[in-house]
Coordinates of C-alpha atoms in Angstrom, one line a residue:
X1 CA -27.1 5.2 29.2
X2 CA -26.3 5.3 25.5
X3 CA -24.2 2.2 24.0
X4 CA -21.5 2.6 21.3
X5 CA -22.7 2.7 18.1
X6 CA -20.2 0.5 16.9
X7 CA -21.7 0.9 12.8
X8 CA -21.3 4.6 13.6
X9 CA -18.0 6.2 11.2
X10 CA -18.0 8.9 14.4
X11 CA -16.3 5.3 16.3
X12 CA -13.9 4.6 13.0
X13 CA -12.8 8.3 13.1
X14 CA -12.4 7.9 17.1
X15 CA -10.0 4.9 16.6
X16 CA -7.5 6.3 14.2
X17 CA -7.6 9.6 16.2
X18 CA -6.6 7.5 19.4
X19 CA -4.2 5.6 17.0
X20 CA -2.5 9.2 16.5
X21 CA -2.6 10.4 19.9
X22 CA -0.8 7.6 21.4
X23 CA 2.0 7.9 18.2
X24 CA 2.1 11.1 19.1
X25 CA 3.2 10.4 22.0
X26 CA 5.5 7.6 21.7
X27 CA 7.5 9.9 19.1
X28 CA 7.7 12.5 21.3
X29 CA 9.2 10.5 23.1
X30 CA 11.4 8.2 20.8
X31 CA 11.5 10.3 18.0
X32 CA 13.8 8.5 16.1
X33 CA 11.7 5.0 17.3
X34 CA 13.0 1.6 16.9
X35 CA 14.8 1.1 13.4
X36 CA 13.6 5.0 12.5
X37 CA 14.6 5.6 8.6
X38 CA 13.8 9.6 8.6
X39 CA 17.3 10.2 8.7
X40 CA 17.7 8.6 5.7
X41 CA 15.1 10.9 4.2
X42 CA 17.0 13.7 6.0
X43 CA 20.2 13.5 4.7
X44 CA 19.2 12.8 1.1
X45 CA 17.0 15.8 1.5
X46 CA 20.3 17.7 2.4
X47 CA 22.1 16.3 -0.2
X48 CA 20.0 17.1 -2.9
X49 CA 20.7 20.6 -1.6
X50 CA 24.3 20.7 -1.8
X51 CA 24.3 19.1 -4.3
X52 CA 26.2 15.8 -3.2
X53 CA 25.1 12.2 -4.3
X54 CA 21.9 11.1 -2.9
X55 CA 23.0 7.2 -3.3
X56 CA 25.5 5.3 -0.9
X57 CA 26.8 2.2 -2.4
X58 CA 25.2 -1.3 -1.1
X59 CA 21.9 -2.6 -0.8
X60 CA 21.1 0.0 2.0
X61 CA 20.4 3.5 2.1
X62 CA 18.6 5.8 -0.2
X63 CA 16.9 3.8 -2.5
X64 CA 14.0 6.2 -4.3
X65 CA 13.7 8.7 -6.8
X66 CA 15.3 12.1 -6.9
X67 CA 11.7 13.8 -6.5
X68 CA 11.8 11.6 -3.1
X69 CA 14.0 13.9 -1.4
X70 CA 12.3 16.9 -2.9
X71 CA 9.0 15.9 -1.3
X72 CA 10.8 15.5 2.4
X73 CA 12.4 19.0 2.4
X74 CA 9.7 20.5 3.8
X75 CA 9.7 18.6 7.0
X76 CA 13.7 19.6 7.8
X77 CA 12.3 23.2 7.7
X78 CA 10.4 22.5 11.0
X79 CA 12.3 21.9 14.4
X80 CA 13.2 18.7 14.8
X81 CA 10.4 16.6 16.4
X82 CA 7.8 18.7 15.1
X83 CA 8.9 17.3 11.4
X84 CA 8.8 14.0 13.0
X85 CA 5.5 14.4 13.9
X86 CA 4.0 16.4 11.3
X87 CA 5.5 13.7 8.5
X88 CA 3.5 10.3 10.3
X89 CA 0.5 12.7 10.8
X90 CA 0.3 12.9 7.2
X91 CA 1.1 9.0 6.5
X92 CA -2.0 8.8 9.1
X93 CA -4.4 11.1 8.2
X94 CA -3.9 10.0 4.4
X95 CA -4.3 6.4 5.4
X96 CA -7.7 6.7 7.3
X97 CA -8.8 9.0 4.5
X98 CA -7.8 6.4 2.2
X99 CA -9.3 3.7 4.0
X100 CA -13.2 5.2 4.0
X101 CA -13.1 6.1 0.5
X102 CA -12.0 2.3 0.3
X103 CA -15.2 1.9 2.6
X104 CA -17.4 4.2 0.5
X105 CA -16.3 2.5 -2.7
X106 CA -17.2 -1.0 -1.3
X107 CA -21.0 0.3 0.0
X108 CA -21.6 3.6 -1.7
X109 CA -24.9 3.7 0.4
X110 CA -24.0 2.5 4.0
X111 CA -20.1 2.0 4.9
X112 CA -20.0 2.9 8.2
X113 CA -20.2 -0.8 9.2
X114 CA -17.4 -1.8 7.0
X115 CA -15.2 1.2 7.9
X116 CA -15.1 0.3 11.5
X117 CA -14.1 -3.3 11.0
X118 CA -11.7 -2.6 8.5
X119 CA -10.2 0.3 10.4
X120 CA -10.0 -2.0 13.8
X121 CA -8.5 -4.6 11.1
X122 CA -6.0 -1.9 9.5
X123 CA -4.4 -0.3 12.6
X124 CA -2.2 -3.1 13.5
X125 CA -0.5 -3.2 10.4
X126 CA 0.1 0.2 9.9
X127 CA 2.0 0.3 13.7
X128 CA 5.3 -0.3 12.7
X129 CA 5.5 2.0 9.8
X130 CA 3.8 4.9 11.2
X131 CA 6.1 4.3 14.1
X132 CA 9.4 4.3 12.4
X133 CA 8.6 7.2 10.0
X134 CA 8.4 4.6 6.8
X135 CA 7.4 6.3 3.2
X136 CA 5.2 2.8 3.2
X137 CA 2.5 4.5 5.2
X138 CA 2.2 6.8 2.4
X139 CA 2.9 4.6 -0.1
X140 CA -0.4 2.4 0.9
X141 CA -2.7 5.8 1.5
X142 CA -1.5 6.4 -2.0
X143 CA -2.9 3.3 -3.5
X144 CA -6.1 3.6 -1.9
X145 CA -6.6 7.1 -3.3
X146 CA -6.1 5.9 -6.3
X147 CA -8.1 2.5 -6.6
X148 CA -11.2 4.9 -5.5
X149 CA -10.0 7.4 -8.3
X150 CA -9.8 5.0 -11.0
X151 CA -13.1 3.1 -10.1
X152 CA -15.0 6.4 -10.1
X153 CA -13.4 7.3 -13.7
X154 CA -11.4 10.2 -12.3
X155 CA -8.9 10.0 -14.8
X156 CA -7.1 13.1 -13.6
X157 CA -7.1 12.9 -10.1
X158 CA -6.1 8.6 -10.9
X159 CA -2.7 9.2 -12.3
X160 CA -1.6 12.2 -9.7
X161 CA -1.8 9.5 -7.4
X162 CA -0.5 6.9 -9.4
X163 CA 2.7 8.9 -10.6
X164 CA 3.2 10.1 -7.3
X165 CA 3.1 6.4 -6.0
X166 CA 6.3 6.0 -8.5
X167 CA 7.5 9.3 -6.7
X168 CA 7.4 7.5 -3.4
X169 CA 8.6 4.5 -4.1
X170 CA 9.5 3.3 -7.6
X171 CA 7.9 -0.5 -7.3
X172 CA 4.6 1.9 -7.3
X173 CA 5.3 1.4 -11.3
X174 CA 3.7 -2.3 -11.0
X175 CA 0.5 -0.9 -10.3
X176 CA 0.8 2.1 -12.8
X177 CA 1.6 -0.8 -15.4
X178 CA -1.0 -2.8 -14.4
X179 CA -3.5 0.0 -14.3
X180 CA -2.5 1.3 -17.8
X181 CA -3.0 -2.2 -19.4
X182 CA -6.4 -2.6 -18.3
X183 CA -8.1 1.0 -18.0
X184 CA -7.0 2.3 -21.5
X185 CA -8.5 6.3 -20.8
X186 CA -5.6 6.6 -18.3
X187 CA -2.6 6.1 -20.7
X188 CA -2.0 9.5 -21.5
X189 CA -3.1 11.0 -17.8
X190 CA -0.2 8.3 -16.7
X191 CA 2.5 9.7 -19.3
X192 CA 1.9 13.0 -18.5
X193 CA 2.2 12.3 -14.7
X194 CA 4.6 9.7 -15.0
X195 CA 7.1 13.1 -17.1
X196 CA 6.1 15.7 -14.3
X197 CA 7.7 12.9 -11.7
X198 CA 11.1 12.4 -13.9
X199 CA 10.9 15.9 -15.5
X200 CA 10.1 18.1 -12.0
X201 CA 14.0 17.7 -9.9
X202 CA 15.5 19.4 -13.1
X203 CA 13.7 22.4 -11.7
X204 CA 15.7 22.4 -8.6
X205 CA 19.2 21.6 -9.6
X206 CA 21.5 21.6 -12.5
X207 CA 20.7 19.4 -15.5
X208 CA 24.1 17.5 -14.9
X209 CA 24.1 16.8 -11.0
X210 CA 20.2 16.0 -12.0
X211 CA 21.3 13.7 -15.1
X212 CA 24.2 12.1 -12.5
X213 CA 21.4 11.0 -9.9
X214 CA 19.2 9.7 -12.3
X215 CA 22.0 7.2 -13.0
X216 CA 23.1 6.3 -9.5
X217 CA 19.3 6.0 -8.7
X218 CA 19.1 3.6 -11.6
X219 CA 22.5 1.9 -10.0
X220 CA 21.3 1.7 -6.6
X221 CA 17.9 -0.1 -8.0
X222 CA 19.6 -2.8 -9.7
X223 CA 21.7 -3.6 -7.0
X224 CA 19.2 -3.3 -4.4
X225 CA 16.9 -5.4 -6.3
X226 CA 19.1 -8.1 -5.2
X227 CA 19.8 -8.1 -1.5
X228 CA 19.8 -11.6 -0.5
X229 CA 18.6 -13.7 2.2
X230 CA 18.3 -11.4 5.5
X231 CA 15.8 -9.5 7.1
X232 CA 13.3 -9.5 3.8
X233 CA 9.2 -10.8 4.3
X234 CA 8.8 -12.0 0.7
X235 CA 8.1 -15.3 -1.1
X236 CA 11.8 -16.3 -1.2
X237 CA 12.2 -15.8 2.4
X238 CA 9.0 -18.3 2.8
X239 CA 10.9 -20.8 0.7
X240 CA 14.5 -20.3 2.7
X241 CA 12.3 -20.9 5.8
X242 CA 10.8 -24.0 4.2
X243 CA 14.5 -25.4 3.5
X244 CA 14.1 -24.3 -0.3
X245 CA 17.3 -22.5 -1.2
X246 CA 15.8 -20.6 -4.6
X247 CA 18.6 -19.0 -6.8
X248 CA 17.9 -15.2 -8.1
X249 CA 17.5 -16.8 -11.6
X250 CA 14.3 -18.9 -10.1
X251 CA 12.9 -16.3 -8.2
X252 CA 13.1 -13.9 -11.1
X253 CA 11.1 -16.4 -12.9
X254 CA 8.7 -16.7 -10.5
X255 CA 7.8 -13.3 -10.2
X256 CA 7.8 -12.8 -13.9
X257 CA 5.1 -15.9 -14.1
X258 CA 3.3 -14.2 -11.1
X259 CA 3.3 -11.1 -12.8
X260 CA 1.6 -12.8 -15.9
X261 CA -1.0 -14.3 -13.3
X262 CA -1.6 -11.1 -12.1
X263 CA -2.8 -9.5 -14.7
X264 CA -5.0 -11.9 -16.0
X265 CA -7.3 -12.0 -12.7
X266 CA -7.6 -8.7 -13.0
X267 CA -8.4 -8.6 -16.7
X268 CA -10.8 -10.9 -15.7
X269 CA -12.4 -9.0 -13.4
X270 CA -12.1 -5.9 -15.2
X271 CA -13.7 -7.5 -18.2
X272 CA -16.5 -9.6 -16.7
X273 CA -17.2 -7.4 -13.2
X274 CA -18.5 -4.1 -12.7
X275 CA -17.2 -1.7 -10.8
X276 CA -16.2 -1.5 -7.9
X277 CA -15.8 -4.7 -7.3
X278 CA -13.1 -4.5 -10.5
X279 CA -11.0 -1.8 -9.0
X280 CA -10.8 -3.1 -5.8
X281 CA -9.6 -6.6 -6.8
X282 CA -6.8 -5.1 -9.0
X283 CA -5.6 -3.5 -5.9
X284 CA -5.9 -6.3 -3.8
X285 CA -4.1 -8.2 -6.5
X286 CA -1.2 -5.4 -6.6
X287 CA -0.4 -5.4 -3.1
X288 CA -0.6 -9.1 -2.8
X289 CA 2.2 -8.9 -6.0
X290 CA 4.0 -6.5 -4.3
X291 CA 4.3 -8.5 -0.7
X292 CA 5.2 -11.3 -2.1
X293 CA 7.7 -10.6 -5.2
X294 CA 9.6 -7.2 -4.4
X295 CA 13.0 -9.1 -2.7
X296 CA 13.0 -6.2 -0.2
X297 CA 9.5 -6.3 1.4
X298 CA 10.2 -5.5 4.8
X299 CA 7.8 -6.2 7.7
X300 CA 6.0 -3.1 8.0
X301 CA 5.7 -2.9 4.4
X302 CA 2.4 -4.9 4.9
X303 CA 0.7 -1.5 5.8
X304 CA -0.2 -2.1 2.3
X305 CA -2.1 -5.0 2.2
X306 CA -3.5 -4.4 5.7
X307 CA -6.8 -2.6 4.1
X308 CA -7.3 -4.7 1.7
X309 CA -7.7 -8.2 3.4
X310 CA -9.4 -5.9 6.2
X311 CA -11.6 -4.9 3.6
X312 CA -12.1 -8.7 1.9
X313 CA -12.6 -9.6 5.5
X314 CA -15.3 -7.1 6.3
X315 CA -17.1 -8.2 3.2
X316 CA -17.4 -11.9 3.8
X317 CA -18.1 -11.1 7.7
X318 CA -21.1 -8.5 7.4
X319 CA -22.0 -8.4 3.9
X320 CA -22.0 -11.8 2.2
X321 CA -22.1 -13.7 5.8
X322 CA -19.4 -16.5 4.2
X323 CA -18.2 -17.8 7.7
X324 CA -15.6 -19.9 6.6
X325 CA -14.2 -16.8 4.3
X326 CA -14.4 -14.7 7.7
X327 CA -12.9 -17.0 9.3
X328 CA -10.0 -17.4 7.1
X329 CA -9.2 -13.6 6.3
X330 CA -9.4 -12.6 10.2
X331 CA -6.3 -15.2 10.0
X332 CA -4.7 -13.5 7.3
X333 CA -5.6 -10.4 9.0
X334 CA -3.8 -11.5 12.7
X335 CA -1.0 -12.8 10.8
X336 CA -0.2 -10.0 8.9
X337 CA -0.5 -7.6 12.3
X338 CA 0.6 -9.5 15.2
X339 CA 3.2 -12.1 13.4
X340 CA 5.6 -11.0 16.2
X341 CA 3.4 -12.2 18.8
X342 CA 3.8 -15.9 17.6
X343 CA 7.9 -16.3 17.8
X344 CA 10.3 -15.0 20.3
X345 CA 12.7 -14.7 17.3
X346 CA 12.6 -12.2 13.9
X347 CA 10.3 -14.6 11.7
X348 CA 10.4 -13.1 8.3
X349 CA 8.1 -16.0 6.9
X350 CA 4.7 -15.9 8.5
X351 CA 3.2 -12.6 6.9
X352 CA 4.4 -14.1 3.3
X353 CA 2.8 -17.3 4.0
X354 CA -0.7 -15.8 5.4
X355 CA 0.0 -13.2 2.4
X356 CA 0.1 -16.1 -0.4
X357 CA -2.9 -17.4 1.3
X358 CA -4.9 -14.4 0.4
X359 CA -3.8 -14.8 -3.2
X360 CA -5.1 -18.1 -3.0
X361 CA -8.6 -16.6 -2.0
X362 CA -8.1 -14.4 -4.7
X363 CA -7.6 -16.7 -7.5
X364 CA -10.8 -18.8 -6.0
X365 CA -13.0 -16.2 -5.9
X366 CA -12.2 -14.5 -8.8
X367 CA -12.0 -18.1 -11.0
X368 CA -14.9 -19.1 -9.2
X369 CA -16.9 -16.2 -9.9
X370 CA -17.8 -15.7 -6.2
X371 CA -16.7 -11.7 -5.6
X372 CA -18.7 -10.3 -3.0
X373 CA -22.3 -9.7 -3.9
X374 CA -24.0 -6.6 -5.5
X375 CA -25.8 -6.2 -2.4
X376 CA -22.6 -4.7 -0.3
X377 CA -25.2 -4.1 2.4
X378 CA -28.2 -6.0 4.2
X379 CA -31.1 -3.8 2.5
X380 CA -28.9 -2.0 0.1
X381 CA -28.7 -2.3 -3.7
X382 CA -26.2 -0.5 -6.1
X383 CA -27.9 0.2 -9.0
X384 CA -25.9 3.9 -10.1
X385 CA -24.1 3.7 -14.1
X386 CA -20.9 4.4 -12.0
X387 CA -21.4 1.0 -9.8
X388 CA -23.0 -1.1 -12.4
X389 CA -24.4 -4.5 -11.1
X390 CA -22.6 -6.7 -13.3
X391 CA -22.5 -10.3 -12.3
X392 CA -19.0 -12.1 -12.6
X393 CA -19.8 -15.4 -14.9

């Protein structure tokens, strides 16, 4: 009798294809799920169409780019749940692909023991969203793609995912910033993708209903950009929970000064680490950014920092054997997954405070010059001009 290979991919790929048979199934029979936004995407879809305004007034509602609703036409062609389906199979199918070039990038020569970890890791995270038909799901495949585009100098392919990241949702523009300032060869792939995106919707309406949505998209932003205390996961939601009441004008100076923090870790490790291990950190730092400062994180919007700290984690457990980093991480990881499971009440503060506790692990290794090793595998070296073994000191 043969035992599970556990370090086989075969049993990473057998996970996320039970993952999407049982969503499969719970759509089919819930399509619209608990909290499901893909009407939202529906009607703006329509809209666009008939040419009616795309943005409601308030905080809720429509809140992406006029190429958004472009992208989602597609699925309103198909009968009704098979659109349902086909639009989280592709949230899916791009996450897992997303997640073992993630893998691959980490261990270029063996990751088929990180990508079952991190898979078993990633899944709970990515339940809500997938569930509820969120553009997160797609949003996070898209930043994988991209990290593993931009560490193997794939300039091209690096800014279509980037620029459609913006498409998706318009935050994506804090990693396309960040990215520009530190990888100077992708400026002008980012412009050019970065027009296509803003330039493309004038090819499918008239330039003055086009020109009117750009403004009302730019409306709806600002306004949205301050929704107040509620059902938000971020860093000011911690602080309410704390018995901190911080004012808009101290939380945008936080993020500002968190911004500025941000990008000089990853210069840092940009500038003093090779790559992968340079790539991968700026993501990690960009979805940690993006948890904690956008005021309308949402709790399934931690789909995209699932992979990350399930990669982080998969790196201290098997590669560089730090027990007490394991041990830490799988925390991060269990709050970040199953924060539900420890109140009977919404608790909108847990997955921020496990998330600012990743940025604190972060900052230490990073600062501290202990990124995970060169050799990303027991027995394995990198030694390729792509993956140079560049120590961090």
């Amino acid at each position: 009798m043969h035992l599970i290979n556990w370090r086989s991919p075969r049993c990473g790929w057998w996970l996320w294809a039970t993952f999407l048979i049982v969503l499969t199934a719970s759509v089919a029979i819930d399509p619209l799920g608990r909290m499901g936004v893909t009407p939202v995407y529906r009607e703006a879809a329509a809209n666009w169409w008939a040419q009616q305004d795309l943005y409601s007034p308030g905080i809720h509602g429509f809140q992406y780019l006029p190429l958004s609703a472009i992208f989602f036409t597609p699925v309103t062609w198909l009968p009704f749940l098979v659109g349902e389906e086909v639009w989280r199979w592709l949230g899916v199918v791009l996450l897992a692909w997303g997640v073992w070039r993630l893998c691959r990038l980490a261990a270029p020569k063996g990751p088929s023991s990180l990508f079952v970890l991190v898979t078993v890791l990633t899944i709970p995270t990515a339940m809500d969203a997938a569930q509820i038909g969120q553009a997160n799901l797609l949003f996070a495949s898209l930043l994988l793609h991209a990290t593993a585009d931009v560490a193997g100098r794939r300039w091209g392919a690096a800014a279509v995912a980037l620029s459609l990241l913006v498409a998706v949702k318009p935050f994506g523009l804090v990693m396309v910033l960040l990215v520009a300032a530190l990888y100077s060869p992708l400026r002008w792939y980012l412009a050019g993708g970065l027009t296509a995106v803003l330039a493309s919707p004038f090819f499918f309406g008239p330039t003055a209903y086009v020109l009117a949505q750009y403004h009302w998209a730019l409306v709806k932003l600002l306004v949205s950009s301050r929704p107040g205390p509620g059902r938000w996961a971020d860093l000011a939601s911690l602080l309410w929970a704390a018995g901190g009441h911080p004012s808009d004008a101290m939380m945008t100076g936080v993020r500002l000064a968190a911004a500025v923090g941000a990008l000089a870790l990853s210069w840092r490790a940009v500038h003093r680490c090779g790559e992968p291990r340079a790539s991968i950190l700026t993501l990690a730092v960009t979805a940690t950014y993006l948890m904690l400062c956008n005021p309308r994180t949402q709790e399934n919007s931690y789909v995209m920092l699932g992979p990350v700290v399930a990669l982080f984690t998969a790196w201290a457990l098997l590669v560089d054997r730090r027990r007490w980093a394991a041990a830490l991480l799988l925390v991060v990881c269990v709050g970040l997954g199953f924060h539900r499971a420890f109140s009977v009440l919404p608790n909108y503060w847990l997955q921020p405070l496990v998330a600012l506790i990743f940025a604190g692990y972060l900052v230490y290794i990073t600062l501290a010059n202990r990124l995970p090793a060169d050799s990303f595998l027991p027995g394995f070296r990198v030694s390729s001009p792509q993956f140079p073994s560049t120590d961090c000191s």
